[in-house]
mmCIF file of C-alpha atoms in Angstrom:
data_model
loop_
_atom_site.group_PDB
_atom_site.id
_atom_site.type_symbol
_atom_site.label_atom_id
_atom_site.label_comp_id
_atom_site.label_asym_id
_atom_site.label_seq_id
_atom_site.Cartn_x
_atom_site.Cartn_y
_atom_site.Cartn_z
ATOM 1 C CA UNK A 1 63.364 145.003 83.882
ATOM 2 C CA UNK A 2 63.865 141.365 84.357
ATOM 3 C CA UNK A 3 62.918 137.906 82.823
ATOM 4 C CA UNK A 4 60.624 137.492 85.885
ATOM 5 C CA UNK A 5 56.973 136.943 84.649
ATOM 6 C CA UNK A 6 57.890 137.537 80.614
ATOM 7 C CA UNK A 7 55.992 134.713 78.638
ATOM 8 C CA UNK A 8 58.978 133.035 76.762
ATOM 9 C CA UNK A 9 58.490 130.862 73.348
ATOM 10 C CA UNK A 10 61.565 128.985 72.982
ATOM 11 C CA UNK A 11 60.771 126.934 69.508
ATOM 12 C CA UNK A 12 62.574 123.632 68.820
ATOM 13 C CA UNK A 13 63.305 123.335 71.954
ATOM 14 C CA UNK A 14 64.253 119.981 72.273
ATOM 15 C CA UNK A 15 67.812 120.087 72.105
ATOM 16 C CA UNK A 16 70.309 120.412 74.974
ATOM 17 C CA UNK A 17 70.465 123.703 74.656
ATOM 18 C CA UNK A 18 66.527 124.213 75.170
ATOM 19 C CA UNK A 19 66.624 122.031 78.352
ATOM 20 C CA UNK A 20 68.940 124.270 79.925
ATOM 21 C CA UNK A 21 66.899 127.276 78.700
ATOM 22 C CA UNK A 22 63.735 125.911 79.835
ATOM 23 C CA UNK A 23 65.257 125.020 83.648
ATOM 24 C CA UNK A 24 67.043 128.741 83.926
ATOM 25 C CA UNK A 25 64.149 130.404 82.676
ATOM 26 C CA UNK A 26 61.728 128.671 85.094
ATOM 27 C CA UNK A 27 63.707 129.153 87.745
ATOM 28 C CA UNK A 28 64.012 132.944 86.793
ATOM 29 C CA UNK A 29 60.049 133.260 87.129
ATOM 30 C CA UNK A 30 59.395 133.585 83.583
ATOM 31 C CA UNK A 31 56.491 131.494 81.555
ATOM 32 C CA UNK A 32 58.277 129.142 79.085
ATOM 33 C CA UNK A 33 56.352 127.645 76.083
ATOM 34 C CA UNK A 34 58.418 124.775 74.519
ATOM 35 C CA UNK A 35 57.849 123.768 71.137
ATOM 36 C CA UNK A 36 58.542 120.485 69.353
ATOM 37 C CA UNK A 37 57.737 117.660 66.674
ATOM 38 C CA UNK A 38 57.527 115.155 69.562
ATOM 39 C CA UNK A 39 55.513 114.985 72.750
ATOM 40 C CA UNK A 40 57.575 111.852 74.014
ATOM 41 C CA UNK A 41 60.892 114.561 73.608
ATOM 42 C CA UNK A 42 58.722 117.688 74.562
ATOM 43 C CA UNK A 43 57.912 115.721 78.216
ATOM 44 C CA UNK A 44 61.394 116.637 80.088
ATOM 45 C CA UNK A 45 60.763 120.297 79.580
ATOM 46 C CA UNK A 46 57.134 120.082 80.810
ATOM 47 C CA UNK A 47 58.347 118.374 84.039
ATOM 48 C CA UNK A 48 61.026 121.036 84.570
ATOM 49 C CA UNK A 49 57.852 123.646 84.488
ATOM 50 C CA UNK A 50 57.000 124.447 80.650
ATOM 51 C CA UNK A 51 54.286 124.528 78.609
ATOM 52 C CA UNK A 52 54.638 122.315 75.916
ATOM 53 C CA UNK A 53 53.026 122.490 72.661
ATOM 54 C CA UNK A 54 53.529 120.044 69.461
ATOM 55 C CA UNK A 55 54.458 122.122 67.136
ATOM 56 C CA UNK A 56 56.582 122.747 64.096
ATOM 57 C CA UNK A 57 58.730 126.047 64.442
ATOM 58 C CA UNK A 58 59.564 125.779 60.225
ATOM 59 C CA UNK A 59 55.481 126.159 59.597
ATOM 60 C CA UNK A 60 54.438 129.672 59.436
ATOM 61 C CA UNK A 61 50.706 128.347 59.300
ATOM 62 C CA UNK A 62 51.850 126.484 63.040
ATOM 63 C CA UNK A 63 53.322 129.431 64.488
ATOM 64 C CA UNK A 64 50.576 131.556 63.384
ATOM 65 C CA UNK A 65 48.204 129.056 64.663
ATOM 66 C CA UNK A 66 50.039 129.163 68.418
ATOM 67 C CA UNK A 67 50.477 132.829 68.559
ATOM 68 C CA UNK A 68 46.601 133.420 68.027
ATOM 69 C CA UNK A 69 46.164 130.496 71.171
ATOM 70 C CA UNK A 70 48.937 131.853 73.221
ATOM 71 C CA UNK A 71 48.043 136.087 72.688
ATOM 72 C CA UNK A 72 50.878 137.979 74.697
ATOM 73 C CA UNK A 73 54.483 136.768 74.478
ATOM 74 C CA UNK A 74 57.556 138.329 75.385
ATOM 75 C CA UNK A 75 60.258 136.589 73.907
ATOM 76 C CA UNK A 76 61.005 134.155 70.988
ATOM 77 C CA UNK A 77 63.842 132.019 70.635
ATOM 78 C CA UNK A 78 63.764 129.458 67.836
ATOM 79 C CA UNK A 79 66.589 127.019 68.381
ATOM 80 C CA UNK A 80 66.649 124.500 65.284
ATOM 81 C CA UNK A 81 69.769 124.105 64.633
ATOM 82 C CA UNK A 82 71.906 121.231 63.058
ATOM 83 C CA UNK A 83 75.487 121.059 61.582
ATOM 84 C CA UNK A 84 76.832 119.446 57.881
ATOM 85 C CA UNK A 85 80.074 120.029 56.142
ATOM 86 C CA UNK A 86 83.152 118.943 54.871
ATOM 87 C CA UNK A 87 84.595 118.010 51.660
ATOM 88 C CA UNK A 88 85.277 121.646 50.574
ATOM 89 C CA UNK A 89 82.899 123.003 47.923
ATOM 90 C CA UNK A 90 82.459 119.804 45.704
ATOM 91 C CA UNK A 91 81.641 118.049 48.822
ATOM 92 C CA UNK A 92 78.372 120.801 49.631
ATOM 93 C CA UNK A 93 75.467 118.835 49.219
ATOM 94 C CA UNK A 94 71.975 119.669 48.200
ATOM 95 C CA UNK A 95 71.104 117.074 50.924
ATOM 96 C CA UNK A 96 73.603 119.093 53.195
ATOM 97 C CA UNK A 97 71.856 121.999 51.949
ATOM 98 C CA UNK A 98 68.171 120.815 52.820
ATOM 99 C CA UNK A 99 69.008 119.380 56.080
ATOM 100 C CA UNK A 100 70.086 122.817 57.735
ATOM 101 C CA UNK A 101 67.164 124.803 55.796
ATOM 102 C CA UNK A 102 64.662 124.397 58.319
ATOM 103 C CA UNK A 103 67.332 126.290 60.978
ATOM 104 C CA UNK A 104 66.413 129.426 58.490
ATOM 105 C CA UNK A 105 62.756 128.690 58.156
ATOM 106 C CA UNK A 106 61.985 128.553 61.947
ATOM 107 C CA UNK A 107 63.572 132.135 61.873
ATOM 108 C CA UNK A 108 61.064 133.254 59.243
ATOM 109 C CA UNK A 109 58.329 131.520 60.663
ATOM 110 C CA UNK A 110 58.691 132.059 64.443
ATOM 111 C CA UNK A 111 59.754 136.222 63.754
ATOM 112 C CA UNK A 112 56.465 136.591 61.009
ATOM 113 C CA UNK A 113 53.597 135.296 63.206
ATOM 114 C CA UNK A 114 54.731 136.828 66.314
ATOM 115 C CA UNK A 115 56.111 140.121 65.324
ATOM 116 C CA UNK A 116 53.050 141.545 66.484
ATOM 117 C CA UNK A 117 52.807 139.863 69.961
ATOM 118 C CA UNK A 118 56.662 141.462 70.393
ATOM 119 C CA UNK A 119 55.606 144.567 69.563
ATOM 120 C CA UNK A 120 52.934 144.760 71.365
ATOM 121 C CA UNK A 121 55.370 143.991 74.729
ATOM 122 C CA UNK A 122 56.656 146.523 76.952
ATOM 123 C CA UNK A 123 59.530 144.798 76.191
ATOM 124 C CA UNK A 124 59.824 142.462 73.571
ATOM 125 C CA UNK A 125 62.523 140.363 72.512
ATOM 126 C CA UNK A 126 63.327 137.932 69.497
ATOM 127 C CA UNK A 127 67.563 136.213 69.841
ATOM 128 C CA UNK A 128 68.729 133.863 67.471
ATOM 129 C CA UNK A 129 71.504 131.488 67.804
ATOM 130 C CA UNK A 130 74.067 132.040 64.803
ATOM 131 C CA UNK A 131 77.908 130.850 64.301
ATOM 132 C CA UNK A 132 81.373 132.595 64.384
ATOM 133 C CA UNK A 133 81.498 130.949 60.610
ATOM 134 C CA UNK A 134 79.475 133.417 59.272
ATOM 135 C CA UNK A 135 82.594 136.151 60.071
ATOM 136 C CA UNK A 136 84.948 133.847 58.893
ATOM 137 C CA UNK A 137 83.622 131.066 56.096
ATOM 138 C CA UNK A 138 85.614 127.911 55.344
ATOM 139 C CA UNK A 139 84.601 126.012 51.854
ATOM 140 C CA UNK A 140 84.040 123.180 53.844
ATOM 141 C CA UNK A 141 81.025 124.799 55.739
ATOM 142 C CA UNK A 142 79.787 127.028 53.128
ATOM 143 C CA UNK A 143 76.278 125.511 53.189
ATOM 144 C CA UNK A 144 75.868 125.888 56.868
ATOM 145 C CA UNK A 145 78.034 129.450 57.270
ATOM 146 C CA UNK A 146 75.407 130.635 54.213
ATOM 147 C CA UNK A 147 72.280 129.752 56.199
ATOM 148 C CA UNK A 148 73.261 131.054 59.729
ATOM 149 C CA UNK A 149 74.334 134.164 57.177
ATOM 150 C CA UNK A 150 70.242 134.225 55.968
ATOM 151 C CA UNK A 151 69.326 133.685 59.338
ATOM 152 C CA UNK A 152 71.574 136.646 60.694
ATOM 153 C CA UNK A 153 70.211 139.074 57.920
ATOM 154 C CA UNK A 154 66.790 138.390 58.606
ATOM 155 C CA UNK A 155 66.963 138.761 62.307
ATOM 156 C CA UNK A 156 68.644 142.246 61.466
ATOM 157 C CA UNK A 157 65.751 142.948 59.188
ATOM 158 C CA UNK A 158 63.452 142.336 62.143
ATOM 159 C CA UNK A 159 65.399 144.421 64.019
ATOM 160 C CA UNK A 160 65.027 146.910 61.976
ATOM 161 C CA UNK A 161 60.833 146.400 61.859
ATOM 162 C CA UNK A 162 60.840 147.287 65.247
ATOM 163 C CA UNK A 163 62.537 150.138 65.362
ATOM 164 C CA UNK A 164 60.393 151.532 61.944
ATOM 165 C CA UNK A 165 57.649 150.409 63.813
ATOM 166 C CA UNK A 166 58.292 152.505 66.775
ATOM 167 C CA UNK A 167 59.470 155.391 64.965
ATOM 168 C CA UNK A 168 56.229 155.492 62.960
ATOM 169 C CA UNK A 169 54.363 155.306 66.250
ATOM 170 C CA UNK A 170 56.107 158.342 68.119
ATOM 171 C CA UNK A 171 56.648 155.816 70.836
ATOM 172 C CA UNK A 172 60.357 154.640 72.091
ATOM 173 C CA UNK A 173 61.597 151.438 70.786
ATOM 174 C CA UNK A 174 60.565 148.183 73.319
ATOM 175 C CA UNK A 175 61.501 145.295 71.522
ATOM 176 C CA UNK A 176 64.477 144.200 70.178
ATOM 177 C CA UNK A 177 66.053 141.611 67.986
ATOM 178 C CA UNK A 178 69.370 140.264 68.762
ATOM 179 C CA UNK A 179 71.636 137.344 67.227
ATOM 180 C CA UNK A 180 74.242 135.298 69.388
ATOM 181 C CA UNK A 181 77.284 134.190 67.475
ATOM 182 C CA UNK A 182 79.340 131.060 68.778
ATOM 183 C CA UNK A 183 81.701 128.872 67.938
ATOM 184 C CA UNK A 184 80.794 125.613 69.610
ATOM 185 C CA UNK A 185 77.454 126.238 71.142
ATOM 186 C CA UNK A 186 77.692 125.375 74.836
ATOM 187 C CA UNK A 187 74.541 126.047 76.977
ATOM 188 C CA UNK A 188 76.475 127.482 80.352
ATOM 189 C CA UNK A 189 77.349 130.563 77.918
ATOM 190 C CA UNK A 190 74.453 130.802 75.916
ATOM 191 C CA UNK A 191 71.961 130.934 79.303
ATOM 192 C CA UNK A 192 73.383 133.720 80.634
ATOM 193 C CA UNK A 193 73.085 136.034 77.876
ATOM 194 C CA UNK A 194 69.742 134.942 77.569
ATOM 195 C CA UNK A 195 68.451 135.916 80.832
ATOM 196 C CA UNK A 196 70.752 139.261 80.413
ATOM 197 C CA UNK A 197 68.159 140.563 77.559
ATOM 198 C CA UNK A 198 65.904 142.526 79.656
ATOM 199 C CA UNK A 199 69.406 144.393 81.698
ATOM 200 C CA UNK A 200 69.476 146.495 78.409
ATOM 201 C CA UNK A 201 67.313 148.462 77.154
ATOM 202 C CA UNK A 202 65.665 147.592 73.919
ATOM 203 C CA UNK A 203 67.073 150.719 72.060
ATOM 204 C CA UNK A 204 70.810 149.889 72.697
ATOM 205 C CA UNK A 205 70.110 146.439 72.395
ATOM 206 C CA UNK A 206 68.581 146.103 69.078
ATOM 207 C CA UNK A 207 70.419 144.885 66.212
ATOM 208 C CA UNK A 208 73.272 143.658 68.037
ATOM 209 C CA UNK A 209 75.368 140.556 67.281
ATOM 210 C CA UNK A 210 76.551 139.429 70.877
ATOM 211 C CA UNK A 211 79.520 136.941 70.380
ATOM 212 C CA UNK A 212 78.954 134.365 73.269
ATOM 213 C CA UNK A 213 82.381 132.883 75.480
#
């Protein structure tokens, strides 16, 4: 298997990180829908080849809404991310707290209204981008080591969806859910690994937490 020809959601996609994405994936031969708030910041990945839709990964009614539009997908990435901390424990905000939330709700949102899309794949896949903090939390990034933590769990609960899903179906596991731990994200490690999903197959890849270089 390869990325060649896989429909692609990468949600947020915005950031650095999704530019990259968006240009490797392209040039892979895979269908890349990038999501945003903004079609003025949405505009550099359409030139680069994607489909762009304004859209907000948080909203499960908006990701519902796309997944019904798009039908079959192969992949979901959502990529809010954001970073606050500092000031040990008294100096966790609920500000701090509100402004990394959404990184947790795209998870829910993006992973509920497609699950059946990745399911429905010969080989789906849904990756996350979490944080080395959540192995090793400092006081001073408890809020955002706590969220990547949510985010982590739930991506192993979806993980563990599609393998129940499979096993109730007598039919061998083709999707997987995977989350990608880094310190300092940097897009020249976090591509690779991306394109890498479909080398493995979906039953040795599932529910694996893939620390990137």
């Amino acid at each position: 298997m390869s990325v060649t020809d896989r429909t692609v959601l990468l949600a947020g996609a915005t950031s650095a990180s999704g530019l990259a994405l968006t240009r490797a994936l392209v040039e892979a031969g895979a269908r890349v829908v990038a999501t945003g708030r903004s079609a003025e910041r949405l505009e550099p990945l359409r030139s680069i080849g994607a489909r762009v839709e304004v859209a907000d990964a948080t909203s499960l009614a908006a990701m519902t809404e796309l997944s019904a539009r798009l039908g079959a997908v192969d992949a979901v990435l959502p990529l809010i991310g954001g970073w606050r901390g500092g000031g040990g424990l008294a100096g966790q905000t609920d500000e701090d707290f509100h402004a990394l939330l959404p990184a947790f709700d795209a998870v829910r949102a993006t992973s509920r209204a497609f699950d059946t899309a990745l399911r429905a794949s010969e080989s789906g896949r849904f990756a996350i981008v979490s944080s080395t903090a959540v192995g090793r939390p400092l006081a001073g990034g408890a809020t955002y080591a706590a969220v990547k933590a949510a985010s982590e769990a739930w991506t192993r609960a979806v993980a563990q969806g599609f393998a129940k899903a499979a096993r109730d179906a007598g039919e061998p596991l083709r999707a997987a859910s995977v989350v990608f731990r880094a310190k300092a994200l940097d897009p020249d490690s976090l591509v690779p690994q991306v394109l890498a999903l479909w080398d493995v197959d979906a039953a040795a890849l599932n529910d694996q937490v893939i620390t990137l270089d």
